[in-house]
C-alpha positions as a Python dict, from the first residue, in 0.01 Angstrom:
ca = {
    (1, 'M'): (0, 0, 0),
    (2, 'K'): (78, -65, -364),
    (3, 'L'): (228, -410, -415),
    (4, 'L'): (409, -531, -724),
    (5, 'F'): (445, -907, -764),
    (6, 'I'): (711, -1020, -1011),
    (7, 'A'): (687, -1374, -1152),
    (8, 'P'): (901, -1395, -1467),
    (9, 'R'): (826, -1760, -1541),
    (10, 'S'): (492, -1811, -1361),
    (11, 'V'): (615, -2141, -1223),
    (12, 'W'): (470, -2102, -873),
    (13, 'R'): (115, -2033, -990),
    (14, 'K'): (-76, -2146, -681),
    (15, 'A'): (143, -1947, -444),
    (16, 'L'): (113, -1638, -665),
    (17, 'A'): (-266, -1666, -680),
    (18, 'L'): (-293, -1721, -305),
    (19, 'E'): (-59, -1437, -208),
    (20, 'T'): (-221, -1184, -442),
    (21, 'R'): (-567, -1276, -314),
    (22, 'L'): (-447, -1240, 45),
    (23, 'A'): (-296, -898, -29),
    (24, 'L'): (-616, -783, -199),
    (25, 'D'): (-826, -903, 96),
    (26, 'E'): (-608, -692, 326),
    (27, 'G'): (-685, -382, 120),
    (28, 'H'): (-366, -345, -84),
    (29, 'T'): (-353, -249, -450),
    (30, 'V'): (-188, -533, -642),
    (31, 'R'): (-19, -548, -981),
    (32, 'V'): (144, -863, -1118),
    (33, 'V'): (415, -880, -1384),
    (34, 'A'): (419, -1241, -1504),
    (35, 'E'): (463, -1477, -1793),
    (36, 'E'): (127, -1575, -1936),
    (37, 'H'): (31, -1932, -1852),
    (38, 'P'): (-303, -2111, -1900),
    (39, 'G'): (-295, -2250, -1545),
    (40, 'L'): (-249, -1908, -1385),
    (41, 'A'): (-584, -1821, -1227),
    (42, 'L'): (-556, -1481, -1059),
    (43, 'D'): (-823, -1281, -882),
    (44, 'P'): (-1004, -1050, -1129),
    (45, 'R'): (-917, -749, -910),
    (46, 'V'): (-545, -798, -985),
    (47, 'E'): (-396, -580, -1255),
    (48, 'V'): (-172, -801, -1470),
    (49, 'R'): (108, -710, -1711),
    (50, 'W'): (220, -1000, -1929),
    (51, 'I'): (587, -1036, -2016),
    (52, 'S'): (523, -1253, -2326),
    (53, 'A'): (880, -1380, -2342),
    (54, 'G'): (765, -1728, -2442),
    (55, 'E'): (656, -1594, -2780),
    (56, 'L'): (1015, -1517, -2882),
    (57, 'H'): (1207, -1766, -3094),
    (58, 'T'): (1529, -1742, -3290),
    (59, 'P'): (1436, -1848, -3643),
    (60, 'E'): (1643, -2086, -3850),
    (61, 'P'): (1744, -1929, -4184),
    (62, 'R'): (1560, -2086, -4478),
    (63, 'L'): (1871, -2163, -4679),
    (64, 'Q'): (2033, -2330, -4380),
    (65, 'R'): (1718, -2530, -4310),
    (66, 'L'): (1702, -2640, -4673),
    (67, 'L'): (2069, -2727, -4724),
    (68, 'L'): (2153, -2873, -4384),
    (69, 'R'): (1827, -3031, -4275),
    (70, 'R'): (1569, -3094, -4546),
    (71, 'L'): (1779, -3205, -4843),
    (72, 'P'): (2025, -3438, -4667),
    (73, 'L'): (1766, -3600, -4440),
    (74, 'G'): (1511, -3624, -4722),
    (75, 'G'): (1768, -3788, -4948),
    (76, 'L'): (1868, -4033, -4676),
    (77, 'R'): (1503, -4110, -4609),
    (78, 'R'): (1452, -4181, -4979),
    (79, 'I'): (1760, -4405, -4992),
    (80, 'G'): (1644, -4579, -4676),
    (81, 'R'): (1328, -4706, -4840),
    (82, 'G'): (1522, -4974, -5024),
    (83, 'P'): (1775, -5232, -4915),
    (84, 'L'): (2003, -4963, -4766),
    (85, 'R'): (1766, -4883, -4481),
    (86, 'R'): (2001, -4951, -4189),
    (87, 'P'): (2308, -4773, -4332),
    (88, 'A'): (2089, -4474, -4430),
    (89, 'E'): (1941, -4456, -4078),
    (90, 'K'): (2289, -4472, -3929),
    (91, 'V'): (2415, -4190, -4153),
    (92, 'A'): (2102, -3984, -4075),
    (93, 'R'): (2158, -4027, -3699),
    (94, 'R'): (2522, -3925, -3736),
    (95, 'W'): (2421, -3625, -3950),
    (96, 'K'): (2171, -3511, -3688),
    (97, 'R'): (2422, -3558, -3407),
    (98, 'T'): (2715, -3383, -3575),
    (99, 'V'): (2547, -3114, -3788),
    (100, 'I'): (2191, -3043, -3678),
    (101, 'D'): (2208, -3082, -3298),
    (102, 'P'): (2489, -2825, -3246),
    (103, 'R'): (2298, -2571, -3456),
    (104, 'D'): (1977, -2639, -3263),
    (105, 'K'): (2168, -2599, -2938),
    (106, 'D'): (2300, -2260, -3052),
    (107, 'R'): (1948, -2153, -3154),
    (108, 'R'): (1812, -2254, -2812),
    (109, 'R'): (2083, -2048, -2641),
    (110, 'A'): (2007, -1746, -2860),
    (111, 'T'): (1634, -1785, -2793),
    (112, 'E'): (1690, -1800, -2417),
    (113, 'A'): (1909, -1487, -2434),
    (114, 'L'): (1629, -1305, -2620),
    (115, 'R'): (1376, -1418, -2362),
    (116, 'V'): (1590, -1305, -2066),
    (117, 'A'): (1643, -966, -2229),
    (118, 'R'): (1265, -933, -2283),
    (119, 'R'): (1195, -1028, -1919),
    (120, 'I'): (1444, -772, -1787),
    (121, 'E'): (1306, -503, -2019),
    (122, 'R'): (941, -563, -1930),
    (123, 'I'): (1004, -596, -1556),
    (124, 'S'): (1219, -280, -1547),
    (125, 'A'): (951, -88, -1736),
    (126, 'A'): (679, -210, -1500),
    (127, 'V'): (882, -116, -1192),
    (128, 'A'): (955, 230, -1333),
    (129, 'E'): (592, 284, -1434),
    (130, 'Y'): (426, 156, -1117),
    (131, 'D'): (534, 345, -807),
    (132, 'A'): (517, 46, -573),
    (133, 'D'): (564, 56, -197),
    (134, 'W'): (640, -313, -180),
    (135, 'I'): (799, -542, -441),
    (136, 'V'): (747, -917, -404),
    (137, 'L'): (994, -1129, -599),
    (138, 'C'): (787, -1447, -619),
    (139, 'E'): (1029, -1686, -787),
    (140, 'P'): (1401, -1761, -779),
    (141, 'Q'): (1440, -1628, -1132),
    (142, 'A'): (1284, -1299, -1022),
    (143, 'V'): (1566, -1265, -770),
    (144, 'E'): (1823, -1343, -1041),
    (145, 'L'): (1675, -1082, -1275),
    (146, 'A'): (1647, -825, -996),
    (147, 'V'): (2024, -802, -976),
    (148, 'D'): (2015, -580, -1286),
    (149, 'W'): (1757, -323, -1180),
    (150, 'L'): (1685, -353, -806),
    (151, 'P'): (1990, -166, -665),
    (152, 'A'): (1903, 148, -862),
    (153, 'V'): (1539, 128, -749),
    (154, 'L'): (1642, 87, -384),
    (155, 'D'): (1880, 383, -410),
    (156, 'A'): (1603, 598, -556),
    (157, 'K'): (1343, 486, -303),
    (158, 'P'): (1499, 371, 28),
    (159, 'A'): (1161, 309, 198),
    (160, 'L'): (1074, 39, -55),
    (161, 'T'): (1008, -305, 95),
    (162, 'T'): (1134, -603, -101),
    (163, 'T'): (1052, -962, -5),
    (164, 'F'): (1049, -1309, -159),
    (165, 'S'): (688, -1373, -62),
    (166, 'Y'): (397, -1172, 71),
    (167, 'E'): (360, -1185, 447),
    (168, 'P'): (71, -1007, 617),
    (169, 'R'): (197, -751, 867),
    (170, 'A'): (49, -582, 1166),
    (171, 'P'): (-72, -226, 1088),
    (172, 'H'): (188, -66, 1317),
    (173, 'A'): (474, -258, 1146),
    (174, 'I'): (401, -101, 807),
}
């Protein structure tokens, strides 16, 4: 059988490595779609497709960074070198809390939206490309992302097996 393991965040690295090795030892062909992580040690026989969603970041515009972050905080830092240290630190903390933190929060949300879109795109492409007999959704986020593409795949291929983890089966049960 051709198995496709989906691990969009590669959080459960030990379980993924163990289950793929077990599936390979039973004679299955295994492909993994996962986020690249230094601690992820998979069997060399496993074919891996990296999602690379962690590389995406929403950049902060240069003008905004200069006018709202660098100049005000640099000026307050310069003022804070003298006798006005405590009031300058207080103003800098308030500036960060009221101006910078909300913008950083918005950037983090935008970055996460980009990353989720990349995960869905890469996983959908891997599922369409690899004609799997069994899809293993290894992590809770894989189940959340499967809501977008799994119903169409199951309609197109009703014999497809989908599980949360790999369980060895008796030959007559397959």
